[in-house]
């Protein structure tokens, strides 16, 4: 298959590109590099440096390449940033996705896999969260993704663009050899930030210690990036067999508190994570845990690396390698 990977220079996209190439697909990456990294781009893939908003450039890419499928990762990912600058999220995530959808339907692309988020659910009224839980986002990031899910449903009905929307819980971890991992710009995720604090690069800001949870900190469901990528492969296999629009949670069904994540990082690093306690962040839900039974039953999804120990161990190795590279 010839597959367009938007955001293929980012954290999750770079893993996807590698996996698709290993599967024997032909891969074209579309990334503006505004939040990605050139050194995360797999040299075996074709790379088009462009903004998804650049209509002419992207249209000619579609004209030339004749894609069978798209995996759409490109976008902005910070819930916190979205509460301060909502417009950029509606522009980049919702508007930018609409652009890609328009190119896709003009070029008769029939399969689309979308990076959605648990943020579409908002503050859950039921834990673990099933896919039919109400979708009432508590921040513009979640809303911007929900808008895309709604567009996808209409494009499926009207143009027959078949899709899987994967609602990721918290992606984390790195490759088993420590050569590829998480490096957002700006970084807002707990695992890399707490590792940086353990390495002594900065203080770790812990947002909220008064949540009604066992230790007062937020609880999240972490999915190892390698398992998350397998969910995409399974999504394509689903679309090979069946037409329609499908929504799946990608999580494990198990949650860890922020303090548990920090304790695991301290265990691997042998260092204390220097913590600065802050108030709650606007738009943060206290507990987000997936009900993954639908993706397990329908797609045969089975996480292999998503225990907290493996997530932190791989992330720790990746950051150690990065630090060594930076020091050279
Ligand atoms: N990381 C997570 O835990 C998580 C959780 C839920 C959903 N997601 C979603 O998964 C996707 C990938 O996340 P990630 O962690 O790899 O993020 P990332 O920031 O590492 O990657 C996003 C990539 O998209 C590119 N990009 C952004 N805007 C663009 C534009 N207008 N045109 C072209 N390229 C553009 C960036 O340069 C970057 O390389 C995002 O859509 C995100 O919302 C991520």
Short mmCIF file of C-alpha atoms and ligand atoms in Angstrom, two decimals:
data_model
loop_
_atom_site.label_atom_id
_atom_site.label_comp_id
_atom_site.label_asym_id
_atom_site.label_seq_id
_atom_site.Cartn_x
_atom_site.Cartn_y
_atom_site.Cartn_z
CA UNK A 1 0.00 0.00 0.00
CA UNK A 2 1.08 3.57 -0.56
CA UNK A 3 0.44 5.43 2.67
CA UNK A 4 0.63 9.12 3.53
CA UNK A 5 1.74 9.71 7.12
CA UNK A 6 1.09 13.29 8.17
CA UNK A 7 3.14 14.30 11.21
CA UNK A 8 5.63 11.52 10.45
CA UNK A 9 8.49 13.53 11.95
CA UNK A 10 6.77 13.61 15.33
CA UNK A 11 6.92 11.19 18.24
CA UNK A 12 4.21 8.68 17.32
CA UNK A 13 4.36 9.32 13.57
CA UNK A 14 8.05 8.39 13.40
CA UNK A 15 7.30 4.99 14.98
CA UNK A 16 4.42 4.48 12.54
CA UNK A 17 6.63 5.20 9.53
CA UNK A 18 9.19 2.64 10.67
CA UNK A 19 6.52 -0.03 11.26
CA UNK A 20 4.82 0.54 7.89
CA UNK A 21 8.16 0.35 6.06
CA UNK A 22 8.92 -2.89 7.87
CA UNK A 23 5.49 -4.17 6.80
CA UNK A 24 6.45 -3.49 3.17
CA UNK A 25 4.34 -0.37 2.57
CA UNK A 26 5.49 2.58 0.54
CA UNK A 27 5.50 5.61 2.85
CA UNK A 28 5.38 9.35 2.19
CA UNK A 29 5.76 11.71 5.17
CA UNK A 30 4.10 15.11 5.17
CA UNK A 31 5.39 17.29 8.00
CA UNK A 32 6.13 20.99 8.35
CA UNK A 33 8.66 20.20 11.12
CA UNK A 34 7.07 22.97 13.18
CA UNK A 35 6.91 20.58 16.14
CA UNK A 36 8.73 17.57 14.76
CA UNK A 37 12.37 16.72 14.26
CA UNK A 38 14.30 16.09 11.11
CA UNK A 39 16.40 13.41 12.83
CA UNK A 40 13.24 11.39 13.56
CA UNK A 41 12.52 11.01 9.84
CA UNK A 42 13.18 7.55 8.49
CA UNK A 43 15.45 7.92 5.43
CA UNK A 44 13.71 5.04 3.65
CA UNK A 45 10.49 7.08 3.39
CA UNK A 46 9.85 9.94 1.00
CA UNK A 47 9.64 13.26 2.86
CA UNK A 48 7.57 16.29 1.84
CA UNK A 49 8.22 19.29 4.05
CA UNK A 50 4.97 21.22 3.95
CA UNK A 51 2.21 22.58 6.12
CA UNK A 52 -1.06 20.68 5.79
CA UNK A 53 -2.60 24.10 5.19
CA UNK A 54 -0.54 24.63 2.04
CA UNK A 55 -3.27 23.66 -0.41
CA UNK A 56 -1.27 23.78 -3.65
CA UNK A 57 1.73 21.89 -2.36
CA UNK A 58 -0.35 19.19 -0.69
CA UNK A 59 -2.68 18.89 -3.69
CA UNK A 60 0.26 18.29 -6.01
CA UNK A 61 1.62 15.70 -3.58
CA UNK A 62 -1.71 13.86 -3.81
CA UNK A 63 -1.71 14.24 -7.63
CA UNK A 64 1.76 12.75 -7.92
CA UNK A 65 1.63 10.02 -5.31
CA UNK A 66 -1.87 8.50 -5.62
CA UNK A 67 -2.19 7.36 -2.00
CA UNK A 68 -4.26 4.33 -1.01
CA UNK A 69 -4.43 5.33 2.64
CA UNK A 70 -3.67 8.07 5.12
CA UNK A 71 -2.62 8.05 8.77
CA UNK A 72 -3.18 11.54 10.08
CA UNK A 73 -1.01 12.50 13.08
CA UNK A 74 -0.15 16.12 12.21
CA UNK A 75 -1.46 18.54 14.79
CA UNK A 76 -0.85 20.21 18.12
CA UNK A 77 -1.13 18.09 21.23
CA UNK A 78 -1.06 20.17 24.39
CA UNK A 79 -4.26 20.27 26.39
CA UNK A 80 -2.74 23.02 28.54
CA UNK A 81 -1.72 25.20 25.57
CA UNK A 82 -5.20 24.79 24.11
CA UNK A 83 -6.80 26.36 27.20
CA UNK A 84 -4.61 29.45 26.69
CA UNK A 85 -4.75 29.63 22.90
CA UNK A 86 -7.87 27.77 21.71
CA UNK A 87 -7.89 29.30 18.23
CA UNK A 88 -4.64 27.66 17.24
CA UNK A 89 -6.09 24.24 18.12
CA UNK A 90 -9.25 24.75 16.06
CA UNK A 91 -7.13 26.08 13.21
CA UNK A 92 -4.36 23.48 13.28
CA UNK A 93 -6.26 20.39 14.39
CA UNK A 94 -9.81 20.86 13.14
CA UNK A 95 -9.17 23.11 10.12
CA UNK A 96 -5.95 21.34 9.15
CA UNK A 97 -7.70 17.95 9.25
CA UNK A 98 -10.50 19.28 7.07
CA UNK A 99 -7.88 20.23 4.49
CA UNK A 100 -6.50 16.68 4.50
CA UNK A 101 -10.01 15.24 4.26
CA UNK A 102 -10.72 17.42 1.23
CA UNK A 103 -7.54 16.24 -0.52
CA UNK A 104 -8.44 12.67 0.41
CA UNK A 105 -11.92 12.76 -1.08
CA UNK A 106 -10.80 14.59 -4.24
CA UNK A 107 -8.26 11.81 -4.82
CA UNK A 108 -10.54 8.93 -3.86
CA UNK A 109 -8.47 7.77 -0.90
CA UNK A 110 -10.58 5.09 0.71
CA UNK A 111 -8.86 4.43 4.06
CA UNK A 112 -8.09 6.94 6.79
CA UNK A 113 -6.72 6.34 10.27
CA UNK A 114 -7.02 9.28 12.63
CA UNK A 115 -5.15 10.12 15.85
CA UNK A 116 -7.88 11.05 18.27
CA UNK A 117 -7.69 11.29 22.02
CA UNK A 118 -9.32 10.28 25.28
CA UNK A 119 -9.78 14.05 25.64
CA UNK A 120 -12.98 13.75 23.57
CA UNK A 121 -14.72 12.27 26.63
CA UNK A 122 -14.07 15.18 29.02
CA UNK A 123 -14.59 14.41 32.72
CA UNK A 124 -15.78 10.81 32.74
CA UNK A 125 -19.02 9.82 34.37
CA UNK A 126 -18.04 6.16 34.07
CA UNK A 127 -14.64 4.46 34.65
CA UNK A 128 -13.30 2.61 32.70
CA UNK A 129 -14.50 4.70 29.77
CA UNK A 130 -16.24 2.84 26.94
CA UNK A 131 -16.44 4.29 23.39
CA UNK A 132 -20.16 5.07 23.80
CA UNK A 133 -19.45 7.31 26.80
CA UNK A 134 -20.78 10.87 26.25
CA UNK A 135 -18.30 13.13 24.46
CA UNK A 136 -18.13 16.46 26.30
CA UNK A 137 -14.53 17.72 26.12
CA UNK A 138 -13.30 19.97 28.93
CA UNK A 139 -10.64 21.70 26.84
CA UNK A 140 -10.26 23.00 23.26
CA UNK A 141 -7.73 20.28 22.38
CA UNK A 142 -10.31 17.54 23.00
CA UNK A 143 -12.98 19.60 21.24
CA UNK A 144 -10.73 20.13 18.20
CA UNK A 145 -10.33 16.35 17.85
CA UNK A 146 -14.02 15.65 18.41
CA UNK A 147 -14.81 18.06 15.55
CA UNK A 148 -12.61 15.95 13.27
CA UNK A 149 -14.37 12.76 14.34
CA UNK A 150 -17.69 14.35 13.37
CA UNK A 151 -16.30 15.45 10.00
CA UNK A 152 -14.99 11.93 9.41
CA UNK A 153 -18.45 10.47 10.03
CA UNK A 154 -19.96 12.80 7.41
CA UNK A 155 -17.18 12.14 4.89
CA UNK A 156 -17.77 8.44 5.38
CA UNK A 157 -21.54 8.74 4.79
CA UNK A 158 -21.30 11.16 1.89
CA UNK A 159 -18.06 10.20 0.11
CA UNK A 160 -17.44 6.65 1.36
CA UNK A 161 -14.15 7.59 3.04
CA UNK A 162 -13.70 4.65 5.41
CA UNK A 163 -11.98 5.46 8.67
CA UNK A 164 -10.83 4.31 12.06
CA UNK A 165 -10.53 6.94 14.76
CA UNK A 166 -8.20 5.76 17.51
CA UNK A 167 -8.78 7.50 20.81
CA UNK A 168 -5.36 7.29 22.42
CA UNK A 169 -5.01 7.45 26.13
CA UNK A 170 -1.49 8.52 27.25
CA UNK A 171 1.18 7.49 24.75
CA UNK A 172 4.58 6.97 26.37
CA UNK A 173 7.79 4.94 26.15
CA UNK A 174 10.48 4.52 23.53
CA UNK A 175 11.91 1.92 21.17
CA UNK A 176 13.44 -1.17 22.80
CA UNK A 177 16.92 -0.21 21.52
CA UNK A 178 16.62 3.31 22.97
CA UNK A 179 17.10 5.00 19.58
CA UNK A 180 13.66 6.53 19.03
CA UNK A 181 11.45 8.19 21.60
CA UNK A 182 9.41 11.09 22.88
CA UNK A 183 10.75 14.59 22.34
CA UNK A 184 7.94 17.11 22.03
CA UNK A 185 8.44 20.80 21.48
CA UNK A 186 7.22 22.10 23.88
CA UNK A 187 7.21 19.05 26.16
CA UNK A 188 4.14 18.74 28.40
CA UNK A 189 4.05 15.02 29.11
CA UNK A 190 4.83 13.57 32.51
CA UNK A 191 7.28 10.78 31.60
CA UNK A 192 9.84 12.90 29.68
CA UNK A 193 9.45 15.85 32.05
CA UNK A 194 9.96 13.75 35.19
CA UNK A 195 12.94 11.98 33.57
CA UNK A 196 14.49 15.35 32.75
CA UNK A 197 13.99 16.32 36.39
CA UNK A 198 15.66 13.09 37.52
CA UNK A 199 18.61 13.78 35.21
CA UNK A 200 18.83 17.14 36.95
CA UNK A 201 17.87 19.25 33.96
CA UNK A 202 14.92 20.94 35.64
CA UNK A 203 12.28 20.90 38.38
CA UNK A 204 9.17 18.81 37.81
CA UNK A 205 5.87 20.66 38.17
CA UNK A 206 3.22 18.41 39.70
CA UNK A 207 -0.21 19.85 38.94
CA UNK A 208 -2.78 19.09 41.64
CA UNK A 209 -2.28 16.96 44.75
CA UNK A 210 -5.85 17.30 46.05
CA UNK A 211 -7.73 15.12 43.56
CA UNK A 212 -10.07 12.50 45.07
CA UNK A 213 -7.68 9.66 44.15
CA UNK A 214 -5.63 7.31 46.37
CA UNK A 215 -2.64 9.68 46.59
CA UNK A 216 -4.28 12.95 45.52
CA UNK A 217 -2.73 13.02 42.02
CA UNK A 218 -4.34 12.42 38.62
CA UNK A 219 -4.60 8.89 37.28
CA UNK A 220 -3.90 8.07 33.65
CA UNK A 221 -3.90 4.99 31.43
CA UNK A 222 -0.51 4.71 29.69
CA UNK A 223 -0.07 2.97 26.38
CA UNK A 224 3.41 2.11 25.14
CA UNK A 225 4.07 3.70 21.76
CA UNK A 226 4.93 0.28 20.25
CA UNK A 227 1.54 -1.09 21.32
CA UNK A 228 -0.18 2.05 20.05
CA UNK A 229 1.43 1.53 16.64
CA UNK A 230 0.13 -2.05 16.50
CA UNK A 231 -3.38 -0.63 17.01
CA UNK A 232 -2.88 1.35 13.78
CA UNK A 233 -1.76 -1.74 11.91
CA UNK A 234 -4.87 -3.55 13.15
CA UNK A 235 -6.98 -0.55 12.12
CA UNK A 236 -5.71 -0.86 8.53
CA UNK A 237 -6.45 -4.57 8.58
CA UNK A 238 -9.99 -3.76 9.68
CA UNK A 239 -10.40 -1.28 6.81
CA UNK A 240 -9.04 -3.87 4.36
CA UNK A 241 -11.95 -6.13 5.33
CA UNK A 242 -14.78 -3.76 6.16
CA UNK A 243 -16.19 -0.46 4.98
CA UNK A 244 -17.47 2.11 7.49
CA UNK A 245 -16.40 4.40 10.30
CA UNK A 246 -15.05 2.93 13.54
CA UNK A 247 -14.01 4.35 16.90
CA UNK A 248 -11.70 2.58 19.32
CA UNK A 249 -10.08 3.41 22.63
CA UNK A 250 -6.39 2.59 22.75
CA UNK A 251 -5.45 2.02 26.37
CA UNK A 252 -4.87 -0.86 28.75
CA UNK A 253 -7.69 -0.50 31.29
CA UNK A 254 -5.19 0.10 34.07
CA UNK A 255 -4.36 3.49 35.56
CA UNK A 256 -1.30 4.85 37.33
CA UNK A 257 -1.21 8.00 39.43
CA UNK A 258 1.29 10.77 38.74
CA UNK A 259 3.07 9.89 41.97
CA UNK A 260 3.36 6.24 40.89
CA UNK A 261 4.91 7.31 37.59
CA UNK A 262 7.40 9.53 39.42
CA UNK A 263 8.28 6.72 41.85
CA UNK A 264 9.00 4.37 38.93
CA UNK A 265 11.25 6.99 37.32
CA UNK A 266 13.12 7.43 40.61
CA UNK A 267 13.57 3.64 40.76
CA UNK A 268 15.15 3.45 37.29
CA UNK A 269 17.20 6.61 37.55
CA UNK A 270 18.37 6.11 41.11
CA UNK A 271 17.76 9.85 41.54
CA UNK A 272 15.14 11.92 43.28
CA UNK A 273 12.72 13.81 41.01
CA UNK A 274 12.72 17.36 42.34
CA UNK A 275 9.03 18.27 42.58
CA UNK A 276 7.38 21.68 42.65
CA UNK A 277 3.72 21.35 43.58
CA UNK A 278 1.33 23.53 41.59
CA UNK A 279 -2.46 23.95 41.59
CA UNK A 280 -4.73 21.90 39.35
CA UNK A 281 -4.52 22.60 35.62
CA UNK A 282 -7.62 23.88 33.89
CA UNK A 283 -9.29 21.13 31.87
CA UNK A 284 -7.52 18.18 33.57
CA UNK A 285 -9.79 15.24 34.39
CA UNK A 286 -8.96 13.44 37.65
CA UNK A 287 -9.05 9.89 36.24
CA UNK A 288 -8.86 8.72 32.63
CA UNK A 289 -8.85 4.96 32.20
CA UNK A 290 -9.90 3.23 28.98
CA UNK A 291 -12.25 0.37 28.61
CA UNK A 292 -10.22 -1.40 25.89
CA UNK A 293 -12.59 -4.36 25.46
CA UNK A 294 -13.92 -3.20 22.06
CA UNK A 295 -10.52 -2.98 20.36
CA UNK A 296 -9.46 -6.26 21.98
CA UNK A 297 -12.58 -8.09 20.86
CA UNK A 298 -13.01 -6.59 17.38
CA UNK A 299 -9.38 -6.08 16.31
CA UNK A 300 -7.55 -8.58 18.51
CA UNK A 301 -5.49 -5.82 20.15
CA UNK A 302 -3.18 -7.11 22.87
CA UNK A 303 -0.74 -4.67 24.52
CA UNK A 304 2.71 -6.20 25.15
CA UNK A 305 4.81 -3.33 26.46
CA UNK A 306 2.38 -1.11 28.33
CA UNK A 307 3.20 -2.00 31.92
CA UNK A 308 4.63 1.03 33.73
CA UNK A 309 8.01 -0.63 34.24
CA UNK A 310 8.62 -1.23 30.50
CA UNK A 311 7.33 2.23 29.60
CA UNK A 312 9.68 3.95 32.04
CA UNK A 313 12.63 1.63 31.33
CA UNK A 314 12.50 2.30 27.56
CA UNK A 315 11.90 6.04 28.04
CA UNK A 316 14.80 6.21 30.52
CA UNK A 317 17.21 4.51 28.07
CA UNK A 318 16.13 6.91 25.30
CA UNK A 319 16.70 9.97 27.47
CA UNK A 320 20.07 8.69 28.67
CA UNK A 321 21.13 8.29 25.01
CA UNK A 322 19.87 11.78 24.20
CA UNK A 323 21.75 13.30 27.10
CA UNK A 324 24.95 11.59 25.97
CA UNK A 325 24.42 12.90 22.40
CA UNK A 326 23.73 16.44 23.72
CA UNK A 327 26.90 16.37 25.81
CA UNK A 328 29.13 15.35 22.88
N1 LIG B 1 1.29 11.80 22.49
C1 LIG B 1 0.14 11.47 23.06
O1 LIG B 1 0.10 11.01 24.22
C2 LIG B 1 -1.15 11.62 22.30
C3 LIG B 1 -2.36 11.30 22.95
C4 LIG B 1 -3.55 11.43 22.24
C5 LIG B 1 -3.53 11.83 20.92
N2 LIG B 1 -2.34 12.15 20.32
C6 LIG B 1 -2.36 12.61 18.93
O2 LIG B 1 -1.40 11.91 18.17
C7 LIG B 1 -0.85 12.75 17.16
C8 LIG B 1 0.67 12.68 17.21
O3 LIG B 1 1.11 13.05 18.51
P1 LIG B 1 2.65 13.14 18.85
O4 LIG B 1 2.78 12.91 20.31
O5 LIG B 1 3.42 12.30 17.92
O6 LIG B 1 2.91 14.70 18.54
P2 LIG B 1 4.19 15.43 17.89
O7 LIG B 1 4.06 16.87 18.23
O8 LIG B 1 5.45 14.73 18.27
O9 LIG B 1 3.97 15.21 16.33
C9 LIG B 1 3.10 16.00 15.57
C10 LIG B 1 3.78 16.26 14.25
O10 LIG B 1 2.88 16.99 13.41
C11 LIG B 1 3.60 18.00 12.74
N3 LIG B 1 2.68 19.09 12.41
C12 LIG B 1 1.97 19.85 13.29
N4 LIG B 1 1.21 20.74 12.62
C13 LIG B 1 1.46 20.54 11.31
C14 LIG B 1 0.98 21.15 10.12
N5 LIG B 1 0.11 22.15 10.16
N6 LIG B 1 1.43 20.69 8.94
C15 LIG B 1 2.33 19.66 8.87
N7 LIG B 1 2.82 19.06 9.96
C16 LIG B 1 2.39 19.49 11.17
C17 LIG B 1 4.68 18.43 13.72
O11 LIG B 1 5.77 19.09 13.07
C18 LIG B 1 5.06 17.10 14.36
O12 LIG B 1 6.13 16.48 13.66
C19 LIG B 1 -1.42 14.14 17.40
O13 LIG B 1 -2.46 14.37 16.48
C20 LIG B 1 -1.97 14.06 18.81
O14 LIG B 1 -3.05 14.92 19.01
C21 LIG B 1 -1.15 12.04 20.97
#
